[in-house]
Amino acid sequence: TNPDVGRRVGMAVAMARACAHCSSASDVASLSEALKRRKVMHAHNLVEKLAERRVQMDELPPLSACRSFFDYCRREKRMDVAVSLLKMMPKNDKYLSVAMSSCSRAKDWKNAQETFQLWSEPNSFAYSGIIAAANQTGQWDEALHLFDQAVDGGAISVSVCNAAIESFSKKGQRDEAETILERMEDWGLQPNTRSYNSLIRAAARVGNVDEALRYKEQMRKGGACADEYTYTGLLLAIANSNTPETTLAFDLVTEMQMKEIQVGGHALSSLFRTCGKSGCEVDRAIQMFQEYMAANGPDPGAMSSYVAMCVKTNIPEAAVEVYTKLKLRLHMLDIFTAASLCSAVAALKNETAAMELYVDCLPLLGLVHKDVALGGIAVGNTIWKREHQVLFNSLVHMCGKVGMIDEVSELYAAMRGGRGPLPDTITFNSLIDAFAIQGDVESAIAVFDFMLEQEQSPSAHTFVSLLHGCAKSVQRTNSEGKGQELTQARAIFQTSKDFEIVPDTILYTALIDVAVKCEAYTDAFALFEEMQLQNIIPSVVTYGCLISGCEKLEDPTLAMKFYQMMCSTHLCPSDECHNILIKIHSRAGRLDDALELVKQVARTRGEMQQQTLNSVIRALSTEWLDRALRLASLMKTLGMTPSRKTYLALMEACDQQGRLNTAFSVYEEMCGLKYRPSRQGGSGLIESLCKAGDLQRALRVYQHMSDEVATGFGGVHTESIVHLTIACAKSGRIALSLSFYDTVRPYCVSLPERAHKQLTLGPMFESLIEALCRRGMIGEALSTYDDMKASGAQIGFTTLAFLENLCKSQRSDIPEWRVYDICASIRTLQENCKQSVLTKPEKSYHHGPAEGMMDG
């Protein structure tokens, strides 16, 4: 009402607006400068501030600067800020396309839609971007609806068609995707490499190799060039097929190399999966993996598939070798590789490697290993995902297999305390397995009860594990408590029926195993008859349990009856079955009868004949080596080749029984058949040959084992290299002896306690020092003497005397203290010997007659 006051208020409002405008203009200038200088964090804060005021920018920032800003928003999952910047800027299709691409990569469907709406007239760039974003976020129906809009609006292009083909492909509608490919010609469009790659990936997901190869041929005829993604899709199709063709996979890899297309981690991952499923060309796959690692370094996908392949093809030591190399490179494990490594270590049952892997896996699960004195694990910060659950389950399985029951208890306590991933049925089964392996039925049942509390449905595997726990528990109890275990096992078997689990072969076999271990043989045979009445087909393991019961009953006739029943159902008896069968009959003096019957059965079983004879040879090799060798000779006469496992058993048996000529002959036969010798068998043969003084043969075996290192299988134990060092030194081959010593020296010096326990260091140092002294190599002899002291090994008077005399004869060339040091070692050794002689031994026997034996 007062004109003067009104005038002053108006002036104040105008001034405030002017100040606000000046402030906004200043912030816009700062934003432009921040974008130009790639100060993305500062630009991010300014955009949030200006978006509230709805400020508009007069000029477009550089496209490269905006691309960096959008990429930052994608990484921070704040694409809404990127959209705010787009709304402030003058409209430009290129900038909108870049932002749409970032939304697609961020899988942000909401902001992708807002970006699409900023186009005044959506063109082909807009539709290809929004359809791609829909594909990334799983909005298949929306993607196909948008494609129809693009067709109706005339905004069709190759990129739009490719995005639609990918949508249909991911949805599993390959016919519709192929229809779009055919219609592209009607629209005047030429399909490109990406068009065909989408169809190849669709065929690859269902393992349809023929369809994938057909699309590749269409691509060639259509003038499109195959790229890395094309071949990766083809290899994925082979890996996903029911009967993967390893030869075809390697042919594709060779074709990639000829065209100078990089064989990436995804392609190798599919190749390793193929080799793992088929069990073929494993050596070639290992060599390719090593070449890739040397050239490109570790790749998570390739490593995980490689380790899984090694586990499936029964060479877990090659998988653990990868773990060792990663630790040497200080490379962090990824979750999937760690899970596969757990399976490899569990197969090896290597507790040392298991403990190292356990400690390395805890941080991946967001768990921290506490101080050893305190024990247990502490929780860190993590968001649980499916892959964490896979690793947790694998870790529990590994710890259970190698007997790390304390670590299993720690993981179980962490899970119960809410410090682990949400458990599923597999998690509970892994925990029950771990406790059952140790025969801890009480803990296994406690986990089962907690499983029911968490409303997780048990599976057949759950009850089989509980029954295995009962069987293991029997071995820890006396004969009086065995009936209780069988009663408990029957209760578990009945509980499985309450959960509507139909008893099958595995469940019945587990119960029969408990009955046999409880010496309730009548119950075991009754359960077997019950299986047959219910038309449940027994397995090899079922018959193995029954034959084991016959062994305890010492009834070879009944054992042979079960053996004949097993063979009549076309089952191949296991090594354990043949071992037990041979033991029973040998004790009864009927070994020849058993072997004759096995031969008769084998002759009538066609393709299983070779497997049966191999199994019998392995069973005989431990105690009846001559018979095993004769039977192996018979196999070769019949035109059959003994298996690698059979050759290994024969070689190790000959080695252990001191028949080195035969062992070496078996070894050479193996090499001629391209069979890989095991590290243990080859190392044992080298040690035996060195002890027998047959250095030439030992070196031949070592050379072959060393050549195998290139394929990831070879290498010998450190103890074998120690024996080679000794043998070479004694034979006067000093240079070769020093070469072997250089190989083993770091192990002896850096880990003296462990090396002193595991290796025969004293004889090695004695042989080497004496040989060097004879040659007058005083420097090398003294260096070896220093290594001996560092390792804590002991050498004798003779060796020290050799060294002392050599030092005195060459006193002008060496320091005086060296002689005194050696003399001190001699005096210490003399004192130790003197003390051991003077020590009064504890007498365990008096020369007088023992009490109660006077009449004897």
mmCIF file of N, CA and C in Angstrom, residues 710-784:
data_model
loop_
_atom_site.group_PDB
_atom_site.id
_atom_site.type_symbol
_atom_site.label_atom_id
_atom_site.label_comp_id
_atom_site.label_asym_id
_atom_site.label_seq_id
_atom_site.Cartn_x
_atom_site.Cartn_y
_atom_site.Cartn_z
ATOM 1 N N ALA A 710 56.981 -78.821 -20.506
ATOM 2 C CA ALA A 710 56.453 -77.898 -21.511
ATOM 3 C C ALA A 710 54.970 -78.091 -21.739
ATOM 4 N N THR A 711 54.448 -79.288 -21.463
ATOM 5 C CA THR A 711 53.022 -79.533 -21.622
ATOM 6 C C THR A 711 52.256 -79.400 -20.322
ATOM 7 N N GLY A 712 52.940 -79.016 -19.252
ATOM 8 C CA GLY A 712 52.258 -78.772 -17.989
ATOM 9 C C GLY A 712 52.119 -79.981 -17.104
ATOM 10 N N PHE A 713 52.709 -81.150 -17.510
ATOM 11 C CA PHE A 713 52.530 -82.366 -16.726
ATOM 12 C C PHE A 713 53.801 -82.799 -15.999
ATOM 13 N N GLY A 714 54.947 -82.453 -16.546
ATOM 14 C CA GLY A 714 56.176 -83.090 -16.110
ATOM 15 C C GLY A 714 56.743 -82.548 -14.825
ATOM 16 N N GLY A 715 58.104 -82.684 -14.755
ATOM 17 C CA GLY A 715 58.793 -82.304 -13.544
ATOM 18 C C GLY A 715 58.917 -83.484 -12.608
ATOM 19 N N VAL A 716 59.945 -83.445 -11.767
ATOM 20 C CA VAL A 716 60.163 -84.523 -10.809
ATOM 21 C C VAL A 716 60.224 -83.929 -9.418
ATOM 22 N N HIS A 717 60.113 -84.785 -8.424
ATOM 23 C CA HIS A 717 60.200 -84.333 -7.051
ATOM 24 C C HIS A 717 61.618 -83.844 -6.743
ATOM 25 N N THR A 718 61.716 -82.930 -5.793
ATOM 26 C CA THR A 718 63.015 -82.379 -5.418
ATOM 27 C C THR A 718 63.950 -83.461 -4.913
ATOM 28 N N GLU A 719 63.418 -84.459 -4.227
ATOM 29 C CA GLU A 719 64.237 -85.558 -3.715
ATOM 30 C C GLU A 719 64.947 -86.288 -4.845
ATOM 31 N N SER A 720 64.285 -86.402 -6.009
ATOM 32 C CA SER A 720 64.909 -87.076 -7.153
ATOM 33 C C SER A 720 66.107 -86.283 -7.656
ATOM 34 N N ILE A 721 65.992 -84.952 -7.661
ATOM 35 C CA ILE A 721 67.112 -84.113 -8.104
ATOM 36 C C ILE A 721 68.277 -84.235 -7.123
ATOM 37 N N VAL A 722 67.958 -84.378 -5.838
ATOM 38 C CA VAL A 722 69.012 -84.595 -4.834
ATOM 39 C C VAL A 722 69.763 -85.884 -5.146
ATOM 40 N N HIS A 723 69.053 -86.943 -5.460
ATOM 41 C CA HIS A 723 69.711 -88.223 -5.771
ATOM 42 C C HIS A 723 70.516 -88.134 -7.064
ATOM 43 N N LEU A 724 70.023 -87.370 -8.050
ATOM 44 C CA LEU A 724 70.798 -87.171 -9.274
ATOM 45 C C LEU A 724 72.083 -86.399 -8.984
ATOM 46 N N THR A 725 72.015 -85.421 -8.091
ATOM 47 C CA THR A 725 73.206 -84.670 -7.691
ATOM 48 C C THR A 725 74.247 -85.603 -7.080
ATOM 49 N N ILE A 726 73.784 -86.495 -6.204
ATOM 50 C CA ILE A 726 74.698 -87.446 -5.549
ATOM 51 C C ILE A 726 75.312 -88.389 -6.581
ATOM 52 N N ALA A 727 74.482 -88.957 -7.453
ATOM 53 C CA ALA A 727 74.969 -89.939 -8.423
ATOM 54 C C ALA A 727 75.970 -89.308 -9.390
ATOM 55 N N CYS A 728 75.704 -88.098 -9.843
ATOM 56 C CA CYS A 728 76.625 -87.425 -10.767
ATOM 57 C C CYS A 728 77.949 -87.092 -10.072
ATOM 58 N N ALA A 729 77.860 -86.682 -8.818
ATOM 59 C CA ALA A 729 79.093 -86.368 -8.079
ATOM 60 C C ALA A 729 79.947 -87.612 -7.894
ATOM 61 N N LYS A 730 79.329 -88.734 -7.555
ATOM 62 C CA LYS A 730 80.084 -89.974 -7.334
ATOM 63 C C LYS A 730 80.681 -90.515 -8.625
ATOM 64 N N SER A 731 80.029 -90.250 -9.757
ATOM 65 C CA SER A 731 80.545 -90.744 -11.036
ATOM 66 C C SER A 731 81.529 -89.775 -11.676
ATOM 67 N N GLY A 732 81.806 -88.659 -11.006
ATOM 68 C CA GLY A 732 82.797 -87.705 -11.502
ATOM 69 C C GLY A 732 82.264 -86.695 -12.497
ATOM 70 N N ARG A 733 80.960 -86.636 -12.701
ATOM 71 C CA ARG A 733 80.381 -85.654 -13.635
ATOM 72 C C ARG A 733 80.041 -84.393 -12.850
ATOM 73 N N ILE A 734 81.094 -83.619 -12.546
ATOM 74 C CA ILE A 734 80.959 -82.482 -11.634
ATOM 75 C C ILE A 734 80.061 -81.389 -12.207
ATOM 76 N N ALA A 735 80.243 -81.067 -13.477
ATOM 77 C CA ALA A 735 79.455 -79.986 -14.077
ATOM 78 C C ALA A 735 77.958 -80.294 -14.016
ATOM 79 N N LEU A 736 77.602 -81.538 -14.337
ATOM 80 C CA LEU A 736 76.194 -81.929 -14.299
ATOM 81 C C LEU A 736 75.675 -81.959 -12.862
ATOM 82 N N SER A 737 76.529 -82.414 -11.938
ATOM 83 C CA SER A 737 76.135 -82.444 -10.528
ATOM 84 C C SER A 737 75.860 -81.034 -10.014
ATOM 85 N N LEU A 738 76.735 -80.081 -10.368
ATOM 86 C CA LEU A 738 76.529 -78.681 -9.946
ATOM 87 C C LEU A 738 75.275 -78.100 -10.573
ATOM 88 N N SER A 739 74.968 -78.521 -11.813
ATOM 89 C CA SER A 739 73.750 -78.040 -12.469
ATOM 90 C C SER A 739 72.504 -78.502 -11.708
ATOM 91 N N PHE A 740 72.486 -79.773 -11.311
ATOM 92 C CA PHE A 740 71.359 -80.266 -10.513
ATOM 93 C C PHE A 740 71.316 -79.575 -9.149
ATOM 94 N N TYR A 741 72.497 -79.366 -8.575
ATOM 95 C CA TYR A 741 72.549 -78.719 -7.253
ATOM 96 C C TYR A 741 72.004 -77.291 -7.321
ATOM 97 N N ASP A 742 72.286 -76.584 -8.413
ATOM 98 C CA ASP A 742 71.752 -75.217 -8.564
ATOM 99 C C ASP A 742 70.229 -75.225 -8.596
ATOM 100 N N THR A 743 69.659 -76.307 -9.103
ATOM 101 C CA THR A 743 68.195 -76.412 -9.150
ATOM 102 C C THR A 743 67.598 -76.579 -7.761
ATOM 103 N N VAL A 744 68.255 -77.385 -6.920
ATOM 104 C CA VAL A 744 67.690 -77.707 -5.620
ATOM 105 C C VAL A 744 68.177 -76.755 -4.527
ATOM 106 N N ARG A 745 69.253 -76.009 -4.793
ATOM 107 C CA ARG A 745 69.860 -75.157 -3.761
ATOM 108 C C ARG A 745 68.902 -74.128 -3.170
ATOM 109 N N PRO A 746 68.121 -73.363 -3.970
ATOM 110 C CA PRO A 746 67.223 -72.368 -3.356
ATOM 111 C C PRO A 746 66.229 -72.996 -2.389
ATOM 112 N N TYR A 747 65.772 -74.195 -2.707
ATOM 113 C CA TYR A 747 64.820 -74.881 -1.836
ATOM 114 C C TYR A 747 65.469 -75.249 -0.503
ATOM 115 N N CYS A 748 66.741 -75.707 -0.553
ATOM 116 C CA CYS A 748 67.436 -76.132 0.670
ATOM 117 C C CYS A 748 67.766 -74.948 1.567
ATOM 118 N N VAL A 749 68.200 -73.846 0.958
ATOM 119 C CA VAL A 749 68.680 -72.702 1.740
ATOM 120 C C VAL A 749 67.535 -71.870 2.284
ATOM 121 N N SER A 750 66.472 -71.662 1.458
ATOM 122 C CA SER A 750 65.384 -70.780 1.888
ATOM 123 C C SER A 750 64.431 -71.460 2.857
ATOM 124 N N LEU A 751 64.303 -72.795 2.770
ATOM 125 C CA LEU A 751 63.403 -73.518 3.668
ATOM 126 C C LEU A 751 64.176 -74.637 4.377
ATOM 127 N N PRO A 752 65.118 -74.279 5.227
ATOM 128 C CA PRO A 752 65.981 -75.318 5.796
ATOM 129 C C PRO A 752 65.253 -76.356 6.627
ATOM 130 N N GLU A 753 64.313 -75.941 7.481
ATOM 131 C CA GLU A 753 63.637 -76.909 8.352
ATOM 132 C C GLU A 753 62.832 -77.903 7.541
ATOM 133 N N ARG A 754 62.036 -77.368 6.615
ATOM 134 C CA ARG A 754 61.211 -78.244 5.789
ATOM 135 C C ARG A 754 62.084 -79.138 4.907
ATOM 136 N N ALA A 755 63.157 -78.558 4.337
ATOM 137 C CA ALA A 755 64.030 -79.329 3.466
ATOM 138 C C ALA A 755 64.752 -80.415 4.247
ATOM 139 N N HIS A 756 65.197 -80.093 5.458
ATOM 140 C CA HIS A 756 65.933 -81.058 6.263
ATOM 141 C C HIS A 756 65.070 -82.267 6.608
ATOM 142 N N LYS A 757 63.751 -82.027 6.775
ATOM 143 C CA LYS A 757 62.851 -83.129 7.103
ATOM 144 C C LYS A 757 62.558 -83.995 5.888
ATOM 145 N N GLN A 758 62.445 -83.374 4.708
ATOM 146 C CA GLN A 758 61.972 -84.093 3.534
ATOM 147 C C GLN A 758 63.088 -84.659 2.659
ATOM 148 N N LEU A 759 64.273 -84.060 2.689
ATOM 149 C CA LEU A 759 65.312 -84.426 1.748
ATOM 150 C C LEU A 759 66.510 -85.058 2.458
ATOM 151 N N THR A 760 67.268 -85.868 1.699
ATOM 152 C CA THR A 760 68.506 -86.457 2.217
ATOM 153 C C THR A 760 69.646 -85.499 1.896
ATOM 154 N N LEU A 761 69.724 -84.400 2.664
ATOM 155 C CA LEU A 761 70.688 -83.350 2.348
ATOM 156 C C LEU A 761 72.113 -83.744 2.716
ATOM 157 N N GLY A 762 72.285 -84.456 3.847
ATOM 158 C CA GLY A 762 73.632 -84.802 4.284
ATOM 159 C C GLY A 762 74.426 -85.541 3.229
ATOM 160 N N PRO A 763 73.925 -86.671 2.713
ATOM 161 C CA PRO A 763 74.663 -87.391 1.660
ATOM 162 C C PRO A 763 74.921 -86.541 0.421
ATOM 163 N N MET A 764 73.988 -85.664 0.065
ATOM 164 C CA MET A 764 74.203 -84.820 -1.106
ATOM 165 C C MET A 764 75.385 -83.881 -0.887
ATOM 166 N N PHE A 765 75.422 -83.205 0.264
ATOM 167 C CA PHE A 765 76.521 -82.284 0.535
ATOM 168 C C PHE A 765 77.849 -83.042 0.640
ATOM 169 N N GLU A 766 77.837 -84.207 1.268
ATOM 170 C CA GLU A 766 79.064 -84.999 1.389
ATOM 171 C C GLU A 766 79.615 -85.377 0.014
ATOM 172 N N SER A 767 78.753 -85.928 -0.841
ATOM 173 C CA SER A 767 79.197 -86.378 -2.164
ATOM 174 C C SER A 767 79.718 -85.213 -2.990
ATOM 175 N N LEU A 768 79.018 -84.096 -2.947
ATOM 176 C CA LEU A 768 79.403 -82.953 -3.773
ATOM 177 C C LEU A 768 80.697 -82.315 -3.269
ATOM 178 N N ILE A 769 80.815 -82.124 -1.950
ATOM 179 C CA ILE A 769 82.029 -81.503 -1.403
ATOM 180 C C ILE A 769 83.251 -82.380 -1.668
ATOM 181 N N GLU A 770 83.126 -83.698 -1.464
ATOM 182 C CA GLU A 770 84.254 -84.591 -1.703
ATOM 183 C C GLU A 770 84.666 -84.585 -3.174
ATOM 184 N N ALA A 771 83.672 -84.584 -4.083
ATOM 185 C CA ALA A 771 83.991 -84.560 -5.514
ATOM 186 C C ALA A 771 84.687 -83.256 -5.897
ATOM 187 N N LEU A 772 84.225 -82.145 -5.341
ATOM 188 C CA LEU A 772 84.860 -80.854 -5.628
ATOM 189 C C LEU A 772 86.273 -80.801 -5.055
ATOM 190 N N CYS A 773 86.460 -81.388 -3.879
ATOM 191 C CA CYS A 773 87.803 -81.408 -3.285
ATOM 192 C C CYS A 773 88.768 -82.225 -4.146
ATOM 193 N N ARG A 774 88.309 -83.333 -4.694
ATOM 194 C CA ARG A 774 89.177 -84.158 -5.535
ATOM 195 C C ARG A 774 89.607 -83.391 -6.788
ATOM 196 N N ARG A 775 88.721 -82.544 -7.288
ATOM 197 C CA ARG A 775 89.050 -81.744 -8.464
ATOM 198 C C ARG A 775 89.817 -80.469 -8.111
ATOM 199 N N GLY A 776 89.986 -80.193 -6.825
ATOM 200 C CA GLY A 776 90.684 -78.985 -6.413
ATOM 201 C C GLY A 776 89.883 -77.716 -6.583
ATOM 202 N N MET A 777 88.554 -77.834 -6.660
ATOM 203 C CA MET A 777 87.673 -76.665 -6.849
ATOM 204 C C MET A 777 87.311 -76.114 -5.480
ATOM 205 N N ILE A 778 88.272 -75.398 -4.874
ATOM 206 C CA ILE A 778 88.141 -74.952 -3.503
ATOM 207 C C ILE A 778 87.009 -73.942 -3.318
ATOM 208 N N GLY A 779 86.821 -73.030 -4.283
ATOM 209 C CA GLY A 779 85.770 -72.016 -4.159
ATOM 210 C C GLY A 779 84.387 -72.632 -4.130
ATOM 211 N N GLU A 780 84.132 -73.562 -5.061
ATOM 212 C CA GLU A 780 82.827 -74.211 -5.111
ATOM 213 C C GLU A 780 82.607 -75.093 -3.885
ATOM 214 N N ALA A 781 83.695 -75.743 -3.414
ATOM 215 C CA ALA A 781 83.572 -76.601 -2.241
ATOM 216 C C ALA A 781 83.198 -75.794 -0.999
ATOM 217 N N LEU A 782 83.834 -74.641 -0.809
ATOM 218 C CA LEU A 782 83.531 -73.795 0.352
ATOM 219 C C LEU A 782 82.128 -73.205 0.255
ATOM 220 N N SER A 783 81.708 -72.858 -0.949
ATOM 221 C CA SER A 783 80.349 -72.327 -1.127
ATOM 222 C C SER A 783 79.311 -73.390 -0.774
ATOM 223 N N THR A 784 79.581 -74.629 -1.196
ATOM 224 C CA THR A 784 78.668 -75.727 -0.853
ATOM 225 C C THR A 784 78.665 -75.974 0.653
#
